[in-house]
Coordinates of C-alpha atoms and ligand atoms in Angstrom, one line a residue:
M1 CA -0.9 20.0 16.3
G2 CA -4.3 20.0 18.2
P3 CA -4.1 23.5 19.7
F4 CA -2.8 24.9 16.4
L5 CA -5.6 23.4 14.5
S6 CA -8.1 24.8 17.0
F7 CA -6.9 28.3 16.0
A8 CA -6.7 27.3 12.3
R9 CA -10.4 26.5 12.6
L10 CA -11.0 30.2 13.1
L11 CA -10.1 30.5 9.4
L12 CA -13.4 28.8 8.6
R13 CA -15.3 31.7 10.0
S14 CA -14.6 33.5 6.8
P15 CA -15.6 30.6 4.5
A16 CA -16.0 32.7 1.3
Q17 CA -12.5 34.2 1.6
L18 CA -10.9 30.9 2.4
A19 CA -12.7 29.1 -0.4
L20 CA -11.7 31.8 -2.8
A21 CA -8.1 31.6 -1.7
L22 CA -8.0 27.9 -2.2
L23 CA -9.8 28.2 -5.5
F24 CA -7.0 30.6 -6.7
A25 CA -4.4 28.2 -5.4
T26 CA -6.0 25.4 -7.5
I27 CA -6.2 27.6 -10.6
S28 CA -2.6 28.5 -10.2
A29 CA -1.6 24.9 -9.8
A30 CA -3.8 23.9 -12.7
G31 CA -1.9 26.4 -14.8
L32 CA 1.3 24.6 -13.9
G33 CA -0.2 21.2 -14.7
A34 CA -1.5 22.4 -18.0
G35 CA 1.9 23.9 -18.8
L36 CA 3.6 20.6 -18.1
L37 CA 1.0 18.7 -20.3
S38 CA 1.6 21.2 -23.1
L39 CA 5.2 20.2 -23.2
E40 CA 4.3 16.9 -24.9
P41 CA 2.9 18.5 -28.1
V42 CA 5.8 20.9 -28.1
L43 CA 8.3 18.1 -27.9
D44 CA 6.3 16.2 -30.5
L45 CA 6.3 19.2 -32.8
I46 CA 10.0 19.8 -32.4
I47 CA 11.5 16.3 -32.4
G48 CA 8.5 14.2 -33.5
D49 CA 9.0 12.4 -36.8
G50 CA 5.5 12.8 -38.3
G51 CA 5.9 16.4 -39.2
A52 CA 2.3 17.0 -38.4
G53 CA 1.0 20.4 -37.2
L54 CA -1.3 21.1 -34.3
A55 CA -4.5 20.6 -36.4
E56 CA -3.4 17.1 -37.4
M57 CA -2.4 16.2 -33.8
A58 CA -5.8 17.4 -32.5
R59 CA -7.5 15.1 -35.0
Q60 CA -5.4 12.2 -34.0
Y61 CA -6.1 13.0 -30.3
N62 CA -9.9 13.1 -31.0
A63 CA -9.8 9.8 -32.7
K64 CA -7.9 8.3 -29.7
V65 CA -9.8 9.9 -26.8
P66 CA -13.3 10.4 -28.2
W67 CA -15.0 11.1 -24.8
I68 CA -13.2 14.3 -24.1
G69 CA -12.6 15.5 -27.6
I70 CA -11.5 18.9 -28.8
P71 CA -14.4 20.8 -30.5
D72 CA -14.2 20.6 -34.3
A73 CA -14.6 24.4 -34.7
L74 CA -11.4 24.8 -32.7
V75 CA -9.6 22.0 -34.6
E76 CA -10.4 23.8 -37.9
R77 CA -8.7 27.0 -36.6
L78 CA -5.5 25.3 -35.5
P79 CA -2.4 25.8 -37.7
D80 CA -1.0 23.1 -39.9
G81 CA 2.6 24.2 -40.1
R82 CA 5.1 23.0 -37.4
F83 CA 6.6 26.5 -36.6
D84 CA 3.1 28.1 -36.4
S85 CA 2.0 25.3 -34.2
V86 CA 4.9 25.7 -31.8
L87 CA 4.2 29.4 -31.7
V88 CA 0.6 28.8 -30.8
V89 CA 1.6 26.3 -28.0
L90 CA 4.2 28.7 -26.7
G91 CA 1.6 31.6 -26.8
G92 CA -0.7 29.4 -24.9
L93 CA 2.0 28.7 -22.3
A94 CA 2.6 32.5 -21.9
V95 CA -1.1 33.0 -21.3
L96 CA -1.2 30.2 -18.8
T97 CA 1.8 31.7 -17.0
V98 CA 0.1 35.0 -16.6
I99 CA -3.1 33.4 -15.4
G100 CA -1.2 31.2 -13.0
A101 CA 0.8 34.1 -11.6
T102 CA -2.4 36.2 -11.2
A103 CA -4.2 33.4 -9.4
N104 CA -1.1 32.8 -7.3
F105 CA -1.0 36.5 -6.3
L106 CA -4.7 36.5 -5.5
H107 CA -4.3 33.3 -3.4
Q108 CA -1.4 34.7 -1.4
Y109 CA -3.1 38.1 -1.0
L110 CA -6.4 36.6 0.3
A111 CA -4.6 34.0 2.6
L112 CA -2.3 36.6 4.1
S113 CA -5.1 39.0 4.9
L114 CA -7.2 36.2 6.3
C115 CA -4.4 35.1 8.6
T116 CA -3.6 38.6 9.7
R117 CA -7.2 39.2 10.7
V118 CA -7.6 35.9 12.5
V119 CA -4.4 36.5 14.5
A120 CA -5.5 40.1 15.3
R121 CA -8.7 38.6 16.7
V122 CA -6.9 36.0 18.7
R123 CA -4.6 38.7 20.1
L124 CA -7.6 40.8 21.0
D125 CA -9.5 37.9 22.6
A126 CA -6.4 36.9 24.6
F127 CA -5.9 40.5 25.8
R128 CA -9.6 40.9 26.6
H129 CA -9.5 37.7 28.5
A130 CA -6.3 38.5 30.4
I131 CA -7.5 41.9 31.5
R132 CA -10.6 40.2 33.0
L133 CA -8.7 37.6 34.9
P134 CA -8.6 37.8 38.6
L135 CA -5.7 40.0 39.7
G136 CA -4.1 37.1 41.6
D137 CA -3.7 35.0 38.4
I138 CA -1.7 37.8 36.8
V139 CA 0.4 38.5 39.8
R140 CA 1.2 34.8 40.4
R141 CA 2.3 34.1 36.8
G142 CA 3.8 37.5 36.3
P143 CA 2.6 40.2 33.8
A144 CA 5.6 39.5 31.5
E145 CA 4.3 36.0 30.8
F146 CA 0.9 37.3 29.7
T147 CA 2.5 40.0 27.6
S148 CA 4.8 37.5 26.0
R149 CA 1.9 35.1 25.2
I150 CA -0.4 37.8 23.8
I151 CA 2.3 39.5 21.6
R152 CA 4.9 36.9 20.8
D153 CA 3.0 33.7 20.7
S154 CA 0.3 35.2 18.5
A155 CA 3.1 36.3 16.1
E156 CA 4.3 32.6 16.0
L157 CA 0.7 31.5 15.4
H158 CA 0.6 33.9 12.5
A159 CA 3.7 32.3 11.0
G160 CA 2.0 28.9 11.4
L161 CA -1.2 30.0 9.8
V162 CA 0.6 31.7 6.9
A163 CA 2.5 28.5 6.4
L164 CA -0.7 26.5 6.3
T165 CA -3.0 28.7 4.1
S166 CA -0.6 30.4 1.9
R167 CA 2.5 28.3 1.3
T168 CA 1.3 24.8 2.1
A169 CA -1.8 25.2 0.1
A170 CA 0.2 26.5 -2.9
Q171 CA 2.9 23.8 -2.7
L172 CA 0.4 21.0 -2.2
T173 CA -1.8 22.0 -5.1
K174 CA 1.2 22.5 -7.3
G175 CA 2.7 19.2 -6.2
A176 CA -0.6 17.5 -6.9
A177 CA -1.0 19.1 -10.3
A178 CA 2.6 18.1 -11.3
F179 CA 2.0 14.6 -10.0
L180 CA -1.2 14.2 -12.0
A181 CA 0.8 15.3 -15.1
A182 CA 3.4 12.7 -14.3
I183 CA 0.7 10.1 -14.0
F184 CA -0.7 11.2 -17.4
F185 CA 2.7 10.7 -19.0
D186 CA 3.3 7.3 -17.3
W187 CA 1.0 5.9 -14.6
R188 CA 3.7 3.7 -13.2
V189 CA 5.0 6.6 -11.2
V190 CA 2.0 6.1 -8.9
V191 CA 3.7 3.0 -7.6
V192 CA 6.7 5.0 -6.6
A193 CA 4.6 7.5 -4.7
A194 CA 2.9 4.8 -2.8
I195 CA 6.2 3.7 -1.5
T196 CA 7.8 7.0 -0.7
G197 CA 4.7 8.8 0.6
P198 CA 4.4 7.1 3.9
L199 CA 8.2 7.3 4.4
L200 CA 8.2 11.0 4.1
A201 CA 5.2 11.3 6.4
I202 CA 7.1 9.4 9.1
I203 CA 10.1 11.7 8.8
L204 CA 7.9 14.8 9.0
R205 CA 6.1 13.4 12.0
K206 CA 9.3 12.6 13.9
S207 CA 10.9 15.9 13.2
G208 CA 7.7 17.7 14.1
K209 CA 7.7 16.3 17.6
R210 CA 11.2 17.5 18.3
I211 CA 10.4 20.9 16.9
R212 CA 7.3 21.2 19.1
R213 CA 9.2 20.4 22.2
G214 CA 12.0 22.8 21.3
T215 CA 9.6 25.7 20.5
R216 CA 7.8 25.2 23.8
G217 CA 11.1 25.4 25.7
A218 CA 12.2 28.4 23.7
L219 CA 9.0 30.3 24.3
R220 CA 9.3 29.6 28.0
Q221 CA 12.8 30.9 28.2
Q222 CA 11.8 34.0 26.1
E223 CA 9.3 34.8 28.7
V224 CA 12.1 34.9 31.3
L225 CA 14.1 37.1 28.9
L226 CA 11.2 39.5 28.5
R227 CA 10.7 39.7 32.2
V228 CA 14.3 40.4 33.0
A229 CA 14.4 43.0 30.2
S230 CA 11.2 44.8 31.4
E231 CA 12.2 44.6 35.0
S232 CA 15.5 46.2 34.2
L233 CA 14.3 48.9 32.0
Q234 CA 11.3 49.8 34.0
G235 CA 13.3 50.0 37.2
L236 CA 16.3 51.5 35.5
K237 CA 16.5 54.4 38.0
A238 CA 16.9 52.0 40.9
I239 CA 19.2 49.7 39.0
K240 CA 21.5 52.5 38.0
T241 CA 21.6 54.0 41.5
S242 CA 22.3 50.7 43.1
T243 CA 24.9 49.9 40.4
A244 CA 23.1 46.7 39.6
E245 CA 23.6 46.9 35.9
G246 CA 26.1 44.0 36.0
A247 CA 23.7 41.8 38.0
M248 CA 20.9 42.5 35.6
L249 CA 23.2 41.9 32.6
G250 CA 24.1 38.6 34.2
R251 CA 20.5 37.6 34.5
F252 CA 19.8 38.6 31.0
K253 CA 22.8 36.6 29.8
A254 CA 21.7 33.5 31.6
A255 CA 18.2 33.7 30.2
N256 CA 19.6 34.5 26.7
R257 CA 21.8 31.4 26.9
E258 CA 18.8 29.2 27.8
V259 CA 16.8 30.6 24.8
V260 CA 19.7 29.6 22.6
V261 CA 19.9 26.1 24.0
E262 CA 16.2 25.6 23.5
E263 CA 16.1 27.1 20.0
L264 CA 19.1 25.0 19.0
R265 CA 17.3 21.9 20.1
A266 CA 14.6 22.4 17.5
R267 CA 17.2 23.6 14.9
T268 CA 18.6 20.1 14.5
A269 CA 15.2 18.6 13.6
R270 CA 14.4 21.6 11.4
S271 CA 17.6 21.3 9.4
L272 CA 17.6 17.5 9.2
A273 CA 14.1 17.1 7.7
G274 CA 14.9 19.0 4.5
P275 CA 18.0 17.1 3.4
L276 CA 16.5 13.8 4.4
V277 CA 13.5 14.3 2.3
E278 CA 15.7 15.6 -0.6
S279 CA 17.9 12.5 -0.5
I280 CA 15.0 10.2 -0.5
G281 CA 13.7 12.0 -3.5
I282 CA 16.9 11.7 -5.4
L283 CA 17.3 8.0 -4.5
V284 CA 13.8 7.4 -5.8
V285 CA 14.6 9.2 -9.1
I286 CA 17.8 7.0 -9.5
A287 CA 15.7 3.9 -8.9
L288 CA 13.1 5.1 -11.4
A289 CA 15.7 5.8 -14.0
A290 CA 17.0 2.3 -13.8
L291 CA 13.5 0.9 -14.2
A292 CA 12.7 3.3 -17.0
V293 CA 15.9 2.4 -19.0
R294 CA 14.8 -1.2 -18.8
E295 CA 11.4 -0.3 -20.2
I296 CA 12.8 1.9 -23.0
I297 CA 15.2 -0.9 -24.0
R298 CA 12.2 -3.3 -24.1
G299 CA 10.3 -0.8 -26.2
S300 CA 7.3 -0.4 -23.9
M301 CA 8.1 3.3 -23.1
T302 CA 9.3 6.1 -25.3
F303 CA 12.1 8.3 -24.3
D304 CA 10.2 11.6 -24.4
Q305 CA 7.5 10.0 -22.2
F306 CA 10.2 9.0 -19.7
V307 CA 11.7 12.5 -19.7
L308 CA 8.4 14.2 -19.4
S309 CA 7.2 11.9 -16.6
L310 CA 10.5 12.2 -14.7
G311 CA 10.4 16.0 -15.3
S312 CA 6.9 16.3 -13.9
L313 CA 7.8 14.1 -11.0
A314 CA 10.8 16.4 -10.3
V315 CA 8.5 19.4 -10.4
A316 CA 6.1 17.6 -8.0
A317 CA 9.0 16.8 -5.7
G318 CA 10.2 20.3 -5.9
S319 CA 6.8 21.5 -4.7
I320 CA 6.6 19.0 -1.9
R321 CA 10.1 19.7 -0.6
P322 CA 9.3 23.1 1.0
L323 CA 6.6 21.2 2.9
T324 CA 9.2 20.0 5.4
G325 CA 9.9 23.6 6.4
L326 CA 6.3 24.5 6.4
V327 CA 5.3 21.5 8.5
A328 CA 8.1 22.7 10.9
D329 CA 6.5 26.1 11.0
M330 CA 3.1 24.6 11.8
Q331 CA 4.6 22.4 14.4
G332 CA 6.4 25.4 15.8
A333 CA 3.1 27.2 16.0
S334 CA 1.6 24.4 18.1
A335 CA 3.4 25.3 21.3
P336 CA 2.4 29.0 21.2
A337 CA -1.1 28.0 20.2
Q338 CA -1.2 25.8 23.3
R339 CA 0.0 28.7 25.5
L340 CA -2.6 31.0 24.1
R341 CA -5.3 28.4 24.8
E342 CA -4.1 28.2 28.4
I343 CA -4.8 31.9 28.8
L344 CA -8.1 31.7 27.1
E345 CA -9.2 28.8 29.3
L346 CA -8.5 30.5 32.7
P347 CA -11.7 31.6 34.3
T348 CA -12.3 35.3 34.2
E349 CA -13.9 37.5 36.8
E350 CA -17.6 37.4 36.1
L351 CA -17.6 40.8 34.5
R352 CA -20.5 39.9 32.3
D353 CA -22.5 38.1 34.9
R354 CA -25.9 39.6 34.1
S355 CA -27.8 37.0 36.1
R356 CA -26.6 38.4 39.4
P357 CA -28.4 41.4 41.0
R358 CA -26.8 44.8 40.7
L359 CA -25.5 46.3 43.9
A360 CA -27.4 49.5 44.7
R361 CA -25.5 52.6 45.6
H362 CA -24.1 52.3 49.1
R363 CA -25.9 54.6 51.5
H364 CA -26.1 52.8 54.9
W365 CA -23.3 50.7 56.1
I366 CA -20.5 48.3 55.2
R367 CA -19.8 45.3 57.3
V368 CA -16.7 43.0 57.1
E369 CA -17.7 39.8 58.8
D370 CA -15.0 37.5 60.2
V371 CA -13.0 37.6 57.0
S372 CA -9.9 35.4 56.6
F373 CA -7.6 35.1 53.6
T374 CA -4.3 33.4 52.8
Y375 CA -2.5 34.3 49.6
P376 CA -1.9 31.2 47.3
G377 CA 1.5 29.9 48.4
G378 CA 1.4 32.1 51.5
T379 CA 2.5 30.6 54.8
S380 CA 0.3 32.6 57.1
K381 CA -3.0 34.3 57.0
A382 CA -2.9 37.8 55.5
L383 CA -6.3 38.4 57.1
D384 CA -7.3 36.5 60.2
G385 CA -10.9 36.8 61.2
V386 CA -11.2 40.5 60.5
S387 CA -14.6 42.1 61.5
L388 CA -15.4 45.8 61.0
E389 CA -18.4 47.9 60.6
L390 CA -18.5 51.3 59.0
R391 CA -21.4 53.8 58.7
H392 CA -22.0 55.5 55.4
G393 CA -20.1 58.8 55.3
E394 CA -17.7 57.7 58.0
H395 CA -13.9 58.3 57.5
V396 CA -11.8 55.5 58.8
A397 CA -8.0 55.3 59.0
I398 CA -6.4 51.9 59.0
V399 CA -3.0 51.7 60.6
G400 CA -0.6 48.9 61.4
P401 CA 3.0 47.7 60.9
N402 CA 4.1 46.7 57.4
G403 CA 2.6 43.4 56.2
C404 CA -0.2 43.4 58.7
G405 CA -2.9 43.1 56.0
K406 CA -4.0 46.7 55.4
S407 CA -3.8 46.5 51.6
T408 CA -5.3 43.1 51.6
L409 CA -8.3 44.4 53.5
L410 CA -8.8 47.2 50.9
A411 CA -8.4 44.6 48.1
T412 CA -11.2 42.5 49.7
L413 CA -13.6 45.5 49.6
V414 CA -13.2 45.8 45.8
R415 CA -13.1 42.0 45.2
L416 CA -9.6 42.0 44.1
V417 CA -9.2 39.3 46.7
V418 CA -11.9 36.7 47.5
P419 CA -11.9 35.8 51.2
D420 CA -11.4 32.1 52.1
S421 CA -14.1 32.6 54.7
G422 CA -16.3 35.3 56.0
R423 CA -18.3 37.9 54.1
V424 CA -18.3 41.6 53.1
L425 CA -21.8 43.1 53.3
M426 CA -22.8 46.4 51.8
D427 CA -26.2 47.6 52.9
G428 CA -27.2 44.0 53.5
A429 CA -25.9 42.5 50.3
D430 CA -22.9 40.1 50.2
I431 CA -20.7 41.9 47.6
H432 CA -19.5 38.5 46.2
T433 CA -23.0 37.6 45.1
M434 CA -23.6 40.8 43.2
Q435 CA -22.5 42.0 39.7
L436 CA -18.9 43.0 39.9
P437 CA -19.1 46.2 37.8
S438 CA -21.9 47.5 40.1
L439 CA -19.5 47.3 43.0
R440 CA -16.4 48.7 41.4
Q441 CA -18.2 51.5 39.6
Q442 CA -19.1 53.0 42.9
I443 CA -15.6 52.8 44.4
G444 CA -12.8 55.2 43.9
F445 CA -9.5 53.6 44.7
V446 CA -6.4 55.7 45.0
T447 CA -3.4 53.4 45.2
Q448 CA 0.1 54.4 46.2
E449 CA 1.4 53.9 42.7
S450 CA -1.3 55.4 40.6
I451 CA -1.4 54.2 37.0
I452 CA -0.6 56.8 34.4
V453 CA -1.0 55.8 30.8
R454 CA 0.7 57.6 27.9
G455 CA -1.7 60.2 26.6
T456 CA -3.1 63.6 27.7
V457 CA -3.7 64.6 31.3
A458 CA -7.4 64.8 30.5
A459 CA -7.4 61.2 29.1
N460 CA -5.7 60.1 32.2
I461 CA -8.3 61.7 34.5
S462 CA -11.2 60.2 32.5
L463 CA -9.7 56.7 32.3
G464 CA -12.5 54.3 33.2
V465 CA -15.2 57.0 32.8
P466 CA -15.9 57.0 29.1
G467 CA -18.0 59.9 28.0
A468 CA -16.9 62.2 30.8
T469 CA -17.4 65.8 29.7
R470 CA -14.6 68.4 29.5
A471 CA -16.4 70.4 32.2
A472 CA -16.6 67.4 34.5
I473 CA -12.9 66.7 34.0
V474 CA -11.9 70.3 34.8
E475 CA -14.1 70.2 37.9
A476 CA -12.6 66.9 39.1
A477 CA -9.1 68.4 38.6
R478 CA -10.1 71.5 40.5
R479 CA -11.5 69.5 43.4
A480 CA -8.5 67.2 43.5
H481 CA -6.3 70.4 43.9
A482 CA -4.6 69.3 40.7
E483 CA -5.6 72.3 38.7
G484 CA -2.6 74.4 39.6
F485 CA 0.1 72.1 38.4
I486 CA -1.9 71.0 35.4
M487 CA -2.3 74.6 34.2
A488 CA 1.4 75.1 34.6
L489 CA 2.1 72.2 32.1
A490 CA 2.5 73.3 28.5
G491 CA -0.9 72.4 27.1
G492 CA -2.7 72.2 30.4
L493 CA -5.2 69.4 30.4
D494 CA -4.1 68.5 26.9
A495 CA -0.4 68.1 27.9
E496 CA 1.0 64.7 27.1
V497 CA 2.3 62.8 30.1
S498 CA 4.9 60.1 29.6
E499 CA 4.6 56.5 30.4
Q500 CA 4.2 55.7 34.1
G501 CA 3.9 59.5 34.6
A502 CA 7.7 59.8 34.8
S503 CA 7.4 63.5 34.1
L504 CA 5.2 64.1 37.2
S505 CA 6.0 64.1 40.8
G506 CA 4.6 61.5 43.2
G507 CA 2.2 64.1 44.7
Q508 CA 1.1 65.2 41.2
R509 CA 0.5 61.6 40.2
Q510 CA -1.6 61.0 43.3
R511 CA -3.7 64.1 42.7
L512 CA -4.4 62.9 39.2
A513 CA -5.5 59.6 40.6
I514 CA -7.7 61.5 43.1
A515 CA -9.2 63.5 40.2
R516 CA -9.8 60.3 38.4
A517 CA -11.5 58.8 41.5
L518 CA -13.6 61.9 41.9
L519 CA -14.8 61.9 38.4
R520 CA -16.4 58.5 39.1
D521 CA -18.5 60.1 41.8
P522 CA -17.9 57.1 44.1
S523 CA -19.9 56.3 47.2
I524 CA -16.8 54.8 48.7
L525 CA -13.3 56.1 48.5
L526 CA -10.4 53.7 49.3
L527 CA -7.1 55.4 49.7
D528 CA -3.7 53.6 50.1
E529 CA -1.7 56.5 51.4
A530 CA 1.8 56.9 49.9
T531 CA 4.5 56.4 52.4
S532 CA 7.0 58.7 50.7
Q533 CA 7.6 60.9 47.7
I534 CA 5.0 63.4 48.7
D535 CA 6.2 66.9 49.6
S536 CA 4.3 68.7 52.4
E537 CA 2.7 71.1 50.0
S538 CA 1.2 68.2 48.0
E539 CA 0.3 66.4 51.2
L540 CA -1.7 69.3 52.4
Q541 CA -3.5 69.7 49.2
I542 CA -4.3 66.0 49.0
A543 CA -5.6 66.1 52.6
Q544 CA -7.8 69.0 51.7
A545 CA -9.1 67.3 48.5
I546 CA -10.0 64.2 50.5
A547 CA -11.7 66.1 53.2
E548 CA -13.9 68.1 50.8
F549 CA -14.5 65.2 48.4
G550 CA -15.1 62.8 51.2
R551 CA -18.2 64.5 52.4
E552 CA -21.2 62.2 52.1
R553 CA -18.9 59.4 51.1
T554 CA -17.4 56.5 53.1
V555 CA -13.6 56.9 53.2
I556 CA -11.3 54.1 54.2
A557 CA -7.6 55.2 54.2
V558 CA -4.6 53.1 54.8
A559 CA -2.8 55.8 56.8
H560 CA 0.9 56.4 57.3
R561 CA 0.7 60.0 58.4
L562 CA -0.5 61.4 61.7
S563 CA -2.5 64.1 59.9
T564 CA -4.6 61.5 58.1
M565 CA -5.3 59.7 61.3
L566 CA -6.2 62.8 63.2
A567 CA -8.6 63.8 60.4
A568 CA -10.4 60.4 60.5
D569 CA -13.6 59.8 62.5
R570 CA -12.1 56.5 63.8
I571 CA -8.7 54.7 63.7
V572 CA -8.6 51.0 63.2
V573 CA -5.3 49.3 64.3
M574 CA -4.3 46.1 62.7
D575 CA -1.5 43.7 63.5
K576 CA -0.7 40.3 62.0
G577 CA -3.9 40.1 59.9
R578 CA -6.1 41.0 62.8
V579 CA -8.0 44.1 64.0
V580 CA -6.5 44.7 67.4
D581 CA -8.2 48.0 68.4
T582 CA -10.4 50.8 67.2
G583 CA -10.8 54.3 68.6
M584 CA -9.6 57.9 68.5
H585 CA -5.9 58.9 68.7
E586 CA -5.8 59.8 72.3
E587 CA -7.5 56.7 73.6
L588 CA -5.5 54.5 71.4
L589 CA -2.3 56.1 72.6
S590 CA -3.2 55.4 76.1
R591 CA -4.3 51.8 75.7
C592 CA -3.1 50.2 72.5
D593 CA 0.5 48.9 72.5
V594 CA 0.7 48.4 68.7
Y595 CA -0.6 52.0 68.1
G596 CA 1.8 53.4 70.7
R597 CA 4.7 51.6 69.1
L598 CA 3.7 52.9 65.7
V599 CA 3.6 56.5 66.8
R600 CA 6.7 56.4 68.9
G601 CA 8.6 54.4 66.4
Q602 CA 7.9 57.2 64.0
M603 CA 6.5 54.9 61.4
L604 CA 3.9 57.6 61.2
T605 CA 5.1 60.9 59.8
T606 CA 3.8 64.3 60.6
P607 CA 3.5 67.0 57.9
A608 CA 6.4 69.4 58.0
Ligands
ADP701 P1 0.2 45.9 54.4 O1 -0.6 46.5 53.4 O2 -0.4 46.0 55.8 O3 1.6 46.2 54.4 P2 -0.5 43.5 52.9 O4 -1.9 43.4 53.0 O5 0.2 44.0 51.7 O6 0.1 44.3 54.2 O7 0.2 42.0 53.1 C1 -0.3 41.2 54.2 C2 0.5 39.9 54.1 O8 0.2 39.2 52.9 C3 2.0 40.1 54.1 O9 2.6 39.1 55.0 C4 2.5 39.9 52.7 O10 3.7 39.4 52.7 C5 1.4 39.0 52.2 N1 1.1 39.2 50.7 C6 0.7 40.4 50.2 N2 0.5 40.3 48.9 C7 0.8 39.0 48.6 C8 0.8 38.2 47.4 N3 0.4 38.7 46.2 N4 1.2 36.9 47.4 C9 1.6 36.4 48.6 N5 1.6 37.0 49.8 C10 1.2 38.3 49.8

């Protein structure tokens, strides 16, 4: 329960609301207790033999229990007649019921809003944390796992917190009130509680352990389920065209089966706890009845005392019974709590590291010094002693066969990847010792698959540049050669684009990404050139946009097209994680094998 309790502790951050909620729970329970206690005078009035009214009973009570007496002024106003007295008591009960119900409502209302807010905060914290984790962490575990934890696990946590603050608090206080009433009627019931209490605790504990294990397994399998579902639906186009529906269905079925297996595991413990506790309760009542009958026969207990005590005990047991389910809910919330904790405990990128110096705007040179890097779990080096120097304003094209480390090199420059050895210097400063935002804010990175979020075209362009003016957005779109197609959309800049930009062509998406990069006014532009999907018209416009926009900026482009290479000041050829040659097209053609093979092998395409 540790991780669950660590989140439950967040409830304490709103102490007033929590205390008020518990206070109302207590008032509601006290209403129940008082109601039970009032049954004694009612029974007395109805079946008692004295024929005394409430006033007389109050006087007798005052004589018997002088230390908490009923004020005389009140006693004087109580009725003498039996029927009137019953009416007064029943009226009192009605008032108690209304007060109890109101307090109950206020308790639930406060507790539910408290839990909802706490969980919203946990969700926000988890998302904020996840989005600041190093990219590698997310890639390694898979985005679906994080999504599942942030959305699903927090919902489970919510169920646990509600069980704790709303229902458990209500049932416990009610149980305690009814139990106190039972003690009032006959203290001997305490003995019974002393025997059954620990027994119930053991059962709850044992079942809790199983439930925790089952929930943990179920959540793990649900993650797989979520991944399969999102993989299938996001890549639906490819799945349909490769007629892989059956295969994906098979995967989903297998994962679904596993979820069922895990959930059923906890189901046994969940369903067993209730009946067990119930049977124990009934057995206890049977034993009690036997004892009581003996006492009544002996004359040391009256029948109505016995009935009231047993009745109160039954009410107490009735209130405690749902606790088994509630404890199960809380145990069930322990696994998701643990998984949320795990996210929150992963170290983030040092986005807020104010103690490091800010990196000044790049204006001289960038030097990659003997950088090597192997992906976690990778068998060979993705970068193997790469060294490279670029002047400010230079345009460099990086070419090489697939998997030679081009993207990894770009990732190193933005600190998406931290080299195992070697350094990246920018105007003399090691970028890894500087504030991360000061590096990334001056880099425009246009990736092959540009991210498009649901929203307007303008919102997509200004993503990451809060406070960009409309005029700046228009200018960025114009300079990215994106204005034409944007204006053709119904709504222009205010047109809504669908998720992942499905309504846009590859070239259009890339020009939006360029506009976005442009709006940042970067000193360095990193471009991972798309290998396909771009029509020659788009390609020409993209090339023009880059050429214009790249003036006075350092441009590093992973190039797949000859046009990009020819436009560059210098071409860097990579192979197997290494830089094998650097130069211009003609000289490389004549002396570099890898380059020659690339060009001849038509891995590089020319514009049509
Ligand atoms: P390129 O961009 O030249 O095609 P990459 O830089 O993407 O090459 O990849 C270089 C090498 O690193 C490849 O062998 C690739 O398989 C490996 N690699 C790339 N990304 C990962 C990753 N996230 N985890 C493990 N290996 C990776």
